[in-house]
mmCIF file of C-alpha atoms in Angstrom:
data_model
loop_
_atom_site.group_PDB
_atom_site.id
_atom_site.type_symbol
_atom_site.label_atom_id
_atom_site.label_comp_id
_atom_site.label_asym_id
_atom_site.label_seq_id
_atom_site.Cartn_x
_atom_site.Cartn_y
_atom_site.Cartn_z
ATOM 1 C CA UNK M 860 0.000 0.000 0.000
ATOM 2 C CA UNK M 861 1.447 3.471 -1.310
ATOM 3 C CA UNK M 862 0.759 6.717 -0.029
ATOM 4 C CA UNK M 863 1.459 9.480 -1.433
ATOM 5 C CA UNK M 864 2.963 12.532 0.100
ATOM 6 C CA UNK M 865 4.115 16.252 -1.078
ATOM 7 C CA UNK M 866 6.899 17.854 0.817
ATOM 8 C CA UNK M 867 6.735 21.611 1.360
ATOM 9 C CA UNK M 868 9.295 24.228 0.995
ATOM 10 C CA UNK M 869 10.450 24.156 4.782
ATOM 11 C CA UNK M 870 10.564 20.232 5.358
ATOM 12 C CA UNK M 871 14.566 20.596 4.615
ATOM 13 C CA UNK M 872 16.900 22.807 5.820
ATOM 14 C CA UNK M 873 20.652 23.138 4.505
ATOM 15 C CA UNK M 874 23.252 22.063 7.089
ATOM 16 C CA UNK M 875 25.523 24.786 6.124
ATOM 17 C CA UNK M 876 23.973 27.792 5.840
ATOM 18 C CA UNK M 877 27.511 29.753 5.233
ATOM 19 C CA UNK M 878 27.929 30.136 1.425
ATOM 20 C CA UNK M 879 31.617 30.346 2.463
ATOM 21 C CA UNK M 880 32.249 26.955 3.031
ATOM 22 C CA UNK M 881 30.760 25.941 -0.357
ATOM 23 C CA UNK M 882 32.986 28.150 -2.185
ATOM 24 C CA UNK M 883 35.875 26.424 -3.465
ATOM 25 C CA UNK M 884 39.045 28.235 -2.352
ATOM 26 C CA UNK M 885 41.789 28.523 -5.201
ATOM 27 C CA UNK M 886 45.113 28.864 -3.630
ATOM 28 C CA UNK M 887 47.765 30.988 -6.022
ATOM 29 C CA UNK M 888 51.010 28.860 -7.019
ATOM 30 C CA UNK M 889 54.049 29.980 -5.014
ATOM 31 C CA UNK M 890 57.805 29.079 -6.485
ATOM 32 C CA UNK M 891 60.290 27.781 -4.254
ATOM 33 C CA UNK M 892 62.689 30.879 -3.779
ATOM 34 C CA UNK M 893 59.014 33.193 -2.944
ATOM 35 C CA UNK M 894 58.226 30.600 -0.200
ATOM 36 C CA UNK M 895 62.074 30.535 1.161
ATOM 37 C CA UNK M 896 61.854 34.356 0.966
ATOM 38 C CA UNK M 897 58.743 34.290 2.955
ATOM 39 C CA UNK M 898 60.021 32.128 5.877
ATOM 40 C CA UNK M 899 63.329 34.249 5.857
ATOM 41 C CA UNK M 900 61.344 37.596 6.818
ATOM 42 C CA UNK M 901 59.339 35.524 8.961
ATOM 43 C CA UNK M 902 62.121 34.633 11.153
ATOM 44 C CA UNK M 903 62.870 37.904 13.174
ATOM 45 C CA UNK M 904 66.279 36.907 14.697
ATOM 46 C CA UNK M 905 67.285 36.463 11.099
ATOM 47 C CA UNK M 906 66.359 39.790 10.456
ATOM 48 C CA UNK M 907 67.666 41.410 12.757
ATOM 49 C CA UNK M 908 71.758 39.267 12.035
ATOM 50 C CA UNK M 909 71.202 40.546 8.108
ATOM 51 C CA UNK M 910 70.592 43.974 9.476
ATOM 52 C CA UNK M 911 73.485 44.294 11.425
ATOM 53 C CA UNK M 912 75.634 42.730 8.889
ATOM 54 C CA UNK M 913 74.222 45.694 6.585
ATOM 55 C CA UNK M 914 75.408 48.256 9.108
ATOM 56 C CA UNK M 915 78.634 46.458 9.682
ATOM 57 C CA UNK M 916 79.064 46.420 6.513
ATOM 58 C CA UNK M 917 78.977 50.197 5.279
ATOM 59 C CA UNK M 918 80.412 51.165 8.994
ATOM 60 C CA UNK M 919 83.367 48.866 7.865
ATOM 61 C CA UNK M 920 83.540 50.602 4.113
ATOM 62 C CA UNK M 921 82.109 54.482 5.332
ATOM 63 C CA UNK M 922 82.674 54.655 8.974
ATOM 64 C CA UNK M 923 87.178 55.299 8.441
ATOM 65 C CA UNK M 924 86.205 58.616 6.400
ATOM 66 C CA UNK M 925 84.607 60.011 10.021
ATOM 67 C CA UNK M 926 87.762 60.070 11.427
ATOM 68 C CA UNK M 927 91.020 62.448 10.259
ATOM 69 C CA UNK M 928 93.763 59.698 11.512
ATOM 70 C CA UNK M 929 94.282 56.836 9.348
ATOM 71 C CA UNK M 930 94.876 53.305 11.537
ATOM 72 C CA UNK M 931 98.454 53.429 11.823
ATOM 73 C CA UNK M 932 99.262 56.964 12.658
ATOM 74 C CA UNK M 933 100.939 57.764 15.464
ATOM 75 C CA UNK M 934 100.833 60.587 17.695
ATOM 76 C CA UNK M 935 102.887 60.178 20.886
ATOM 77 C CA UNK M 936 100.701 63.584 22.461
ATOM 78 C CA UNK M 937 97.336 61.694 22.249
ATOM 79 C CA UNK M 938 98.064 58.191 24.139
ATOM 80 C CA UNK M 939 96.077 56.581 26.394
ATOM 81 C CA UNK M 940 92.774 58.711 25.680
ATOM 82 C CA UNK M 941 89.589 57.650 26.656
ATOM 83 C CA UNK M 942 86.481 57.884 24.249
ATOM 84 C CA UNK M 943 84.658 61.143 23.660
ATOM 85 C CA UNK M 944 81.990 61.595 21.307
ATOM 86 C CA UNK M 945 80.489 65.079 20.887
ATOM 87 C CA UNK M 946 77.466 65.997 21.566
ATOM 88 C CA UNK M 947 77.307 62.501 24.469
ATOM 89 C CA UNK M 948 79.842 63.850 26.504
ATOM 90 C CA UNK M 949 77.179 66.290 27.525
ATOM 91 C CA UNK M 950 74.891 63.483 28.841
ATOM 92 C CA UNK M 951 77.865 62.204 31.218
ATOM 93 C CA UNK M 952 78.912 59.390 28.762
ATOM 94 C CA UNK M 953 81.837 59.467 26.658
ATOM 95 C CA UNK M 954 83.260 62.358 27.824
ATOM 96 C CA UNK M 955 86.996 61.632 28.092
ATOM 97 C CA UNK M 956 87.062 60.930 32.009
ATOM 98 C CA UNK M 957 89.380 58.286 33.280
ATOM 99 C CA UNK M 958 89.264 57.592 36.966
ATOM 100 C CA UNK M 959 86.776 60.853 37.467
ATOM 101 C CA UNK M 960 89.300 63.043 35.217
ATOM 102 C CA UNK M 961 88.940 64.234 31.882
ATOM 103 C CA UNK M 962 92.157 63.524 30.333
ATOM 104 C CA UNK M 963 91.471 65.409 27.230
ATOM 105 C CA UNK M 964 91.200 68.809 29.443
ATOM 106 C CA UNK M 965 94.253 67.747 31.808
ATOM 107 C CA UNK M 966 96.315 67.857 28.687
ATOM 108 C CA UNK M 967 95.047 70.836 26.767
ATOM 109 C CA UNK M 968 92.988 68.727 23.901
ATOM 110 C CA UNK M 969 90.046 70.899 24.298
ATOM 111 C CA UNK M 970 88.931 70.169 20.229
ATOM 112 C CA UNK M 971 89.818 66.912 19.935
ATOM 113 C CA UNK M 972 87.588 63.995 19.924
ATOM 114 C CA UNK M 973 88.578 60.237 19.490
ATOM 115 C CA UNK M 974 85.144 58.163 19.655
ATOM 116 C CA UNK M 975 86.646 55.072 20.601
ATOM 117 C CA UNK M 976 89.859 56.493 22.193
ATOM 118 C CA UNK M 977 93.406 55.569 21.661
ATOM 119 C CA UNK M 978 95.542 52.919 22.055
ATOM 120 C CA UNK M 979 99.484 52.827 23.863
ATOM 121 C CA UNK M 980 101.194 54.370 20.713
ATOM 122 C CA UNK M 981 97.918 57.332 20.313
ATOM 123 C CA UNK M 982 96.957 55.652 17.614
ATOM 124 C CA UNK M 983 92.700 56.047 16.871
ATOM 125 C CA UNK M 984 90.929 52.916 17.769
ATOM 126 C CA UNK M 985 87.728 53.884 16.019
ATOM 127 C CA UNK M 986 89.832 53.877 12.502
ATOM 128 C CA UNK M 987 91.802 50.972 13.778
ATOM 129 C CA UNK M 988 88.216 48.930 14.800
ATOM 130 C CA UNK M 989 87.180 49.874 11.461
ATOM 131 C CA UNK M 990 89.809 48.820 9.105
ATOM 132 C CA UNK M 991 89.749 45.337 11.080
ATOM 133 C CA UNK M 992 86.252 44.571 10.248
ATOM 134 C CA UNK M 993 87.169 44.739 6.933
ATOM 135 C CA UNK M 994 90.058 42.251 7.561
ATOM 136 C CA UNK M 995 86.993 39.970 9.109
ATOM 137 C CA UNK M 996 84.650 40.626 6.693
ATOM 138 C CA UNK M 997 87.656 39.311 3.690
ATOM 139 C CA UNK M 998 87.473 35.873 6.034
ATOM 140 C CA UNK M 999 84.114 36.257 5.776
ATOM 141 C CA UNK M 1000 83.816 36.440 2.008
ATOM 142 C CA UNK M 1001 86.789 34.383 1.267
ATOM 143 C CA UNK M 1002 84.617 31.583 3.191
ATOM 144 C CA UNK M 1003 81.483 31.415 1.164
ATOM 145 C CA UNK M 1004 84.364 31.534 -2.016
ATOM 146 C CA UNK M 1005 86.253 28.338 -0.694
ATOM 147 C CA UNK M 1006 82.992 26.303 0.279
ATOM 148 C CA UNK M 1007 81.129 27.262 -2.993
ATOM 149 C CA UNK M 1008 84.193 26.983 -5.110
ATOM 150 C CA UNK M 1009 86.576 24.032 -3.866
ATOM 151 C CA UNK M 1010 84.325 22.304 -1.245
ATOM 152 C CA UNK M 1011 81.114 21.699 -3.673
ATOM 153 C CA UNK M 1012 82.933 20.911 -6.449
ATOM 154 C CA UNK M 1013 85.214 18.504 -5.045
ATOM 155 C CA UNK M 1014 82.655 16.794 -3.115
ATOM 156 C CA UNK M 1015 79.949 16.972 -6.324
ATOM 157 C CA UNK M 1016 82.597 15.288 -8.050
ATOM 158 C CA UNK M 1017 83.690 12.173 -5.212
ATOM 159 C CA UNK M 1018 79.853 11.735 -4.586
ATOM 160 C CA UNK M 1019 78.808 11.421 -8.279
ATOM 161 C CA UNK M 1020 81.605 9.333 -9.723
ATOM 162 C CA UNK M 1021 81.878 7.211 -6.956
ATOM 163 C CA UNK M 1022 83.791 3.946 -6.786
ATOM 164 C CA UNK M 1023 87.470 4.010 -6.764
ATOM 165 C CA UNK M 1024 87.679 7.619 -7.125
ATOM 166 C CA UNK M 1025 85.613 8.463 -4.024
ATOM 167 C CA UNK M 1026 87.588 6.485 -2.262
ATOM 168 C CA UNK M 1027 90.957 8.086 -3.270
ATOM 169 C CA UNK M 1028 89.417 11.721 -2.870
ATOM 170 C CA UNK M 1029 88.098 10.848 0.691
ATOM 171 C CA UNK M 1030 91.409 9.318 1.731
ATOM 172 C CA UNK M 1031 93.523 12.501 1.069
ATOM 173 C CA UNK M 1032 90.846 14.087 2.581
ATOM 174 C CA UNK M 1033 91.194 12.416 5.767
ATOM 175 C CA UNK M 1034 95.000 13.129 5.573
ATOM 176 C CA UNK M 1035 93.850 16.995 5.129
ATOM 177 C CA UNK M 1036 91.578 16.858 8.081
ATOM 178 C CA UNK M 1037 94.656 14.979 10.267
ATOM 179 C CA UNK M 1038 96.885 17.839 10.258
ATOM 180 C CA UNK M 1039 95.384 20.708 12.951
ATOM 181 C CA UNK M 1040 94.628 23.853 11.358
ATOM 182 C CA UNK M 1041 97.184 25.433 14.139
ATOM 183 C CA UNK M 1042 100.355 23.538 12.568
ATOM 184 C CA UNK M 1043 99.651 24.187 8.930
ATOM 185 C CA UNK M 1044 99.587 28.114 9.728
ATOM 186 C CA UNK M 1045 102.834 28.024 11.811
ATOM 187 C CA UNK M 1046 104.503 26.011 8.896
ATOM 188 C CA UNK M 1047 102.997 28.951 6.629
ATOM 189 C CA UNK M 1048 104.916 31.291 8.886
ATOM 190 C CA UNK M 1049 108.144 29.739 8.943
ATOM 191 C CA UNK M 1050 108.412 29.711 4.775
ATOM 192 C CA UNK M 1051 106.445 33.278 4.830
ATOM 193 C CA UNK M 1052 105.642 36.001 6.787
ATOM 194 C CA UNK M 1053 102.657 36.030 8.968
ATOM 195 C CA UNK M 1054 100.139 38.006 7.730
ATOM 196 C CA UNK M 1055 96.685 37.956 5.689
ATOM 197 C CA UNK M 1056 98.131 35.524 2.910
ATOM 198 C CA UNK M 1057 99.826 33.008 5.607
ATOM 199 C CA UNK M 1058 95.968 32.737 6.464
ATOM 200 C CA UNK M 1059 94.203 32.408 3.211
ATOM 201 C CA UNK M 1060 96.428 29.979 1.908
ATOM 202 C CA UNK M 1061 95.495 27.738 5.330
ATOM 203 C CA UNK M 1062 92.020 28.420 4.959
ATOM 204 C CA UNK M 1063 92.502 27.156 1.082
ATOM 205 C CA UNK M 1064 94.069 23.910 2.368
ATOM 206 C CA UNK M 1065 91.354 23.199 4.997
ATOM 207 C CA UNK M 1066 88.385 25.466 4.927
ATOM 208 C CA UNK M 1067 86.909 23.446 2.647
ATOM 209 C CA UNK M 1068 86.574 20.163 3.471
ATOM 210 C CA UNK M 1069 83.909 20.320 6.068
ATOM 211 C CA UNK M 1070 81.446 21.933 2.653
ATOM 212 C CA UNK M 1071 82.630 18.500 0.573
ATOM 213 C CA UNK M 1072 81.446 16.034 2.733
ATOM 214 C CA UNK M 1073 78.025 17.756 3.566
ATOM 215 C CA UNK M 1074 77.960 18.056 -0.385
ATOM 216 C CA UNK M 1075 79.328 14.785 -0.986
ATOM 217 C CA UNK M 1076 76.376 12.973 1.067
ATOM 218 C CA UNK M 1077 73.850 14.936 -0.491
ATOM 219 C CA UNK M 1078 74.889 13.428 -4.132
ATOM 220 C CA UNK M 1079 75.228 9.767 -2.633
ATOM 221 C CA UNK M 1080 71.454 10.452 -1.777
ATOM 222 C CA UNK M 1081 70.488 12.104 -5.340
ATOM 223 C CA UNK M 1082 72.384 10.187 -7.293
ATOM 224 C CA UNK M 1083 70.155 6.990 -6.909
ATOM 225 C CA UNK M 1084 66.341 8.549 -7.117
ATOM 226 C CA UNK M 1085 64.879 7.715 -9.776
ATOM 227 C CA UNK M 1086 64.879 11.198 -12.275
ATOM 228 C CA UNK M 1087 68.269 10.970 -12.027
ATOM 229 C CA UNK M 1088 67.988 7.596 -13.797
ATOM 230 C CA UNK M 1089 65.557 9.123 -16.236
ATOM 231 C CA UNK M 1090 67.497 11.574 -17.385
ATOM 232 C CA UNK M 1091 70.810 8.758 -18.243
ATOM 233 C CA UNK M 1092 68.578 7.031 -20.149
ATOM 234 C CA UNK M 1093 67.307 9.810 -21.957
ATOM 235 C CA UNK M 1094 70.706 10.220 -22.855
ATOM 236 C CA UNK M 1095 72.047 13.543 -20.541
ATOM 237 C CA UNK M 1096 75.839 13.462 -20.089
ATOM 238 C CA UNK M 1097 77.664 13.816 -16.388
ATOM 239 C CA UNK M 1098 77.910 17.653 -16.865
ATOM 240 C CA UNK M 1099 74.112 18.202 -17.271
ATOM 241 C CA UNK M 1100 72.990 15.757 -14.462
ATOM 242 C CA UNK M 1101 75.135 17.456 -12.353
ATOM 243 C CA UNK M 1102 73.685 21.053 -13.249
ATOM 244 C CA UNK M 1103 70.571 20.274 -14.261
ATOM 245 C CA UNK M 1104 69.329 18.008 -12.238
ATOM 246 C CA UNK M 1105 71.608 17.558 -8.398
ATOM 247 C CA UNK M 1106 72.892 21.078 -8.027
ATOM 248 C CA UNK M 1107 69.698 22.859 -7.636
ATOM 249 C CA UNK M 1108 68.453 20.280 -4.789
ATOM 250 C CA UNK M 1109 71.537 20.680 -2.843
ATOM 251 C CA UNK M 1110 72.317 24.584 -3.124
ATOM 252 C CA UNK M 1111 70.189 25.470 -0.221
ATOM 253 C CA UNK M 1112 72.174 22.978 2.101
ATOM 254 C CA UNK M 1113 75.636 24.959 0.345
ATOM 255 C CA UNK M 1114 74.145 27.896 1.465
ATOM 256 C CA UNK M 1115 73.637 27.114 4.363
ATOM 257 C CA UNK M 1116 76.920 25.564 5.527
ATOM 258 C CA UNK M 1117 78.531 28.625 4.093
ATOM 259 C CA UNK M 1118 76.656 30.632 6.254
ATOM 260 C CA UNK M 1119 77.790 28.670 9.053
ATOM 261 C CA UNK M 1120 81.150 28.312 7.910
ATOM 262 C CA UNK M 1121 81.781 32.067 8.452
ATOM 263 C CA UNK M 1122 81.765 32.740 12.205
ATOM 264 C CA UNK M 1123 84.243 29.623 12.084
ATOM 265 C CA UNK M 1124 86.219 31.492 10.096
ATOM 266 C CA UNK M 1125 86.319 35.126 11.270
ATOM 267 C CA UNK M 1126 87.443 33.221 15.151
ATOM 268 C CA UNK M 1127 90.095 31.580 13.435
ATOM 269 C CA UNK M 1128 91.291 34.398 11.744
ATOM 270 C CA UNK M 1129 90.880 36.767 15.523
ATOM 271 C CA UNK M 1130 92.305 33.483 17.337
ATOM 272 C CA UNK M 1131 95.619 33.507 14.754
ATOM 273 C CA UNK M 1132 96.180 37.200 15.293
ATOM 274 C CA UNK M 1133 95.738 37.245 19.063
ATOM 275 C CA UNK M 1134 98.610 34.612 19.469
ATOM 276 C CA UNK M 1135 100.910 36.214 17.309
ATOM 277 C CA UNK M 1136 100.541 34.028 13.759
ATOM 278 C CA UNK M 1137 98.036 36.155 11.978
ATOM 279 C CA UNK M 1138 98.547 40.291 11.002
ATOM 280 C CA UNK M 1139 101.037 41.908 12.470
ATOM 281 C CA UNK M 1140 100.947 45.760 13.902
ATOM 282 C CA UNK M 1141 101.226 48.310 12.454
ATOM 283 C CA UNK M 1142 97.949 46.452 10.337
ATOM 284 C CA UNK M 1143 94.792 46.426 12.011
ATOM 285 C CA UNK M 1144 92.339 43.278 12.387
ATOM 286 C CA UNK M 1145 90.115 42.534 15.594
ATOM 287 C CA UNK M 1146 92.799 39.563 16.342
ATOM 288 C CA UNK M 1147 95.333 42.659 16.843
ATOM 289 C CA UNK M 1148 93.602 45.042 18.230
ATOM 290 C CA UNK M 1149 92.061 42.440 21.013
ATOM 291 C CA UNK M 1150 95.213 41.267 21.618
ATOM 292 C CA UNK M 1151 96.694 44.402 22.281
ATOM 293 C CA UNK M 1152 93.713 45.770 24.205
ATOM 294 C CA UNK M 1153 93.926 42.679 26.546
ATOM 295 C CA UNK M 1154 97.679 44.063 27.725
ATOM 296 C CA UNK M 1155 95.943 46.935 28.662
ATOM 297 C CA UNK M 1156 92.656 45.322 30.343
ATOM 298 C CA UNK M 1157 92.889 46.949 33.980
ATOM 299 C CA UNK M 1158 94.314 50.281 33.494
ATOM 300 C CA UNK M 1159 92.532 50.864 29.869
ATOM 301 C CA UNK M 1160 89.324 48.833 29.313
ATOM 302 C CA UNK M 1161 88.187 50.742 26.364
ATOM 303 C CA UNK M 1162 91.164 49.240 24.343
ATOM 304 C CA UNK M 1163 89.657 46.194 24.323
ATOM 305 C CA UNK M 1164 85.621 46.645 25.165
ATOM 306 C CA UNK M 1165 85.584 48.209 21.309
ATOM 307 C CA UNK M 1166 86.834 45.211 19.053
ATOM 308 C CA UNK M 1167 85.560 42.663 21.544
ATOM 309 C CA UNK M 1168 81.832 44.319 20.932
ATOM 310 C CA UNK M 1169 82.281 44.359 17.177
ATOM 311 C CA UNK M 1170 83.596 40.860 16.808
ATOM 312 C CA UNK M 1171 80.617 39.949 18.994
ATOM 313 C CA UNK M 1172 77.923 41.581 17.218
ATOM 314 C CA UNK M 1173 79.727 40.381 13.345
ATOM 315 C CA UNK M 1174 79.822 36.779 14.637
ATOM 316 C CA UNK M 1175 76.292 36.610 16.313
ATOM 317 C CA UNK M 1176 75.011 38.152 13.491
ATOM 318 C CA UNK M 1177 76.482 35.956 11.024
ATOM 319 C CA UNK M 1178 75.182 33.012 13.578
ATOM 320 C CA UNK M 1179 71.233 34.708 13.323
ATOM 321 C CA UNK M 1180 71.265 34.994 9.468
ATOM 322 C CA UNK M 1181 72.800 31.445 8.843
ATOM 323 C CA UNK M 1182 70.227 29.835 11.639
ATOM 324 C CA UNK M 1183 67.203 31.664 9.578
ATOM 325 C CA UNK M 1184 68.398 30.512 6.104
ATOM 326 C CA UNK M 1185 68.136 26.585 7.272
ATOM 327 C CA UNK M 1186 64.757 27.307 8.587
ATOM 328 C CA UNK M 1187 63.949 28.675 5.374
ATOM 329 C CA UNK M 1188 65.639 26.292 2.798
ATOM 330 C CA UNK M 1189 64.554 23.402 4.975
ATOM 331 C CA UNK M 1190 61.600 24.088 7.593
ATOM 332 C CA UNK M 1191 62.117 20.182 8.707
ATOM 333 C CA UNK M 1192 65.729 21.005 9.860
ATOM 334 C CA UNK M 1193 64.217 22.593 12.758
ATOM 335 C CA UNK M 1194 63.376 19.488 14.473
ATOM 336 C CA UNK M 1195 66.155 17.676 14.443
#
């Protein structure tokens, strides 16, 4: 038995009454370096190490022209002075006072002004502080070159060919890696002079080798996936699988451990010079000027607070920026 029955126009009701949740949402295609960009400014200590590399940067290049002195000019009247920066020493700060007396009026300096002071020879430590940031900042640069240079290609080359030539390469490697860092610069010293080509030359013997073995893994994983295998039997020579095809999935782990590869490098070059092995006065680095500051510690702090502040702030910063690129190359890196 059938009955019939008509429904009216307010038996149903919709279960989602929002029209927004019916919509369908189109989400706009994003390349790879737009979403690492926006994870970098995301990442505020990052930020904040790429700004003060900026300002290191042009204080390092601009900040020398402030000053009348150059870094190794002497001038015996002006020794020992404390800093004094016009328009602080008004405030109480920076005013040239050393142990409650203002040196610069004691000895009749009534114009002069040395913002960071002067060292044991009256030499100007702002110019000095300066001109050895650029020294670090050479390290600095002369890192990336080394890693992206030597380090990739060597270990792009071990992890690709494999066999009997990866096994050569990674032998002399561990030979390399034997010898401390500390005795290959003091040999450097005995055939030449200490200075800033003593340390490039041992940073191009052994700054690199920590970048080949990071890159050198990297391939070993590539290598056997299978687009790599596409493109040899599609007919793509060494050369092209290597560009094409493994360099681009590896260059944001390069960048990476050349970012970290820095800080390494600007201590070791500041560690050489404050033992003796790296520049040598009259030539200004952070190594010097911290290692002569520290003979002065007690009777003339501000010798040494200056450099010691800079090399802080370069190597933290360097530190922030390379810590914010691997969260932004690889967000999974994070975790581990």
């Amino acid at each position: 038995m059938s009955h019939n029955q008509d429904f009216l126009q307010n038996d149903f009701e919709l279960v989602f009454q929002d029209e927004t949740i019916q919509t369908d949402v189109v989400y706009q295609g994003q390349s790879f370096w737009k979403d690492v960009w926006h994870r970098f400014i995301q990442n505020k200590g990052a930020l904040v190490g790429f700004v003060f590399i900026v300002f290191l940067v042009l204080m390092a290049i601009f900040a020398p022209m402030f000053s009348s002195h150059t870094y190794d000019s002497v001038i015996m009247d002006h020794v020992n002075l404390p800093p004094r920066i016009p328009g602080l020493e008004k405030l109480g700060i920076f005013n040239g006072t050393h142990n409650g007396v203002n040196i610069y009026e004691q000895r009749g300096l009534d114009n002069v002004y040395y913002f960071f002071g002067t060292d044991t020879l009256g030499r100007d430590i702002w110019t000095r502080v300066w001109v050895g940031t650029r020294v670090s900042l050479y390290i600095a640069a002369l890192a990336v070159v080394i890693d992206m240079v030597f380090g990739m290609t060597y270990g792009m080359i071990s992890g690709y060919l494999g066999g009997r030539v990866d096994i050569y390469m990674q032998r002399f490697i561990e030979i390399l890696s034997g010898i401390p860092n500390l005795v290959i610069v003091t040999l450097l010293v005995i055939v030449m002079k200490p200075g800033i080509m003593s340390i490039t030359i041992a940073l191009l013997i052994t700054g690199w080798i920590g970048m080949s073995r990071v890159v050198r893994s990297q391939v070993l994983k590539l290598k056997e996936l299978d687009y790599i295998l596409a493109s040899r039997t599609l007919g793509v020579k060494t050369p092209g699988i290597i560009k094409q095809d493994i360099l681009p999935n590896i260059f944001g782990q390069v960048i990476i451990m050349s970012m970290f590869s820095i800080p390494n490098a600007i201590f070791y070059e500041s560690f050489l010079a404050f033992i003796g092995l790296g520049l040598q006065p009259p030539m200004a680095s952070l190594g010097v000027l911290i290692s002569d500051g520290f003979k002065s510690l007690l009777a003339y702090p501000h010798m040494l607070l200056f450099p010691v502040v800079v090399l802080a702030i370069l190597m933290l910063s360097f530190n922030l920026l390379a810590d914010g690129l691997r969260d932004a190359f690889d967000p999974k890196m994070k975790e581990m």
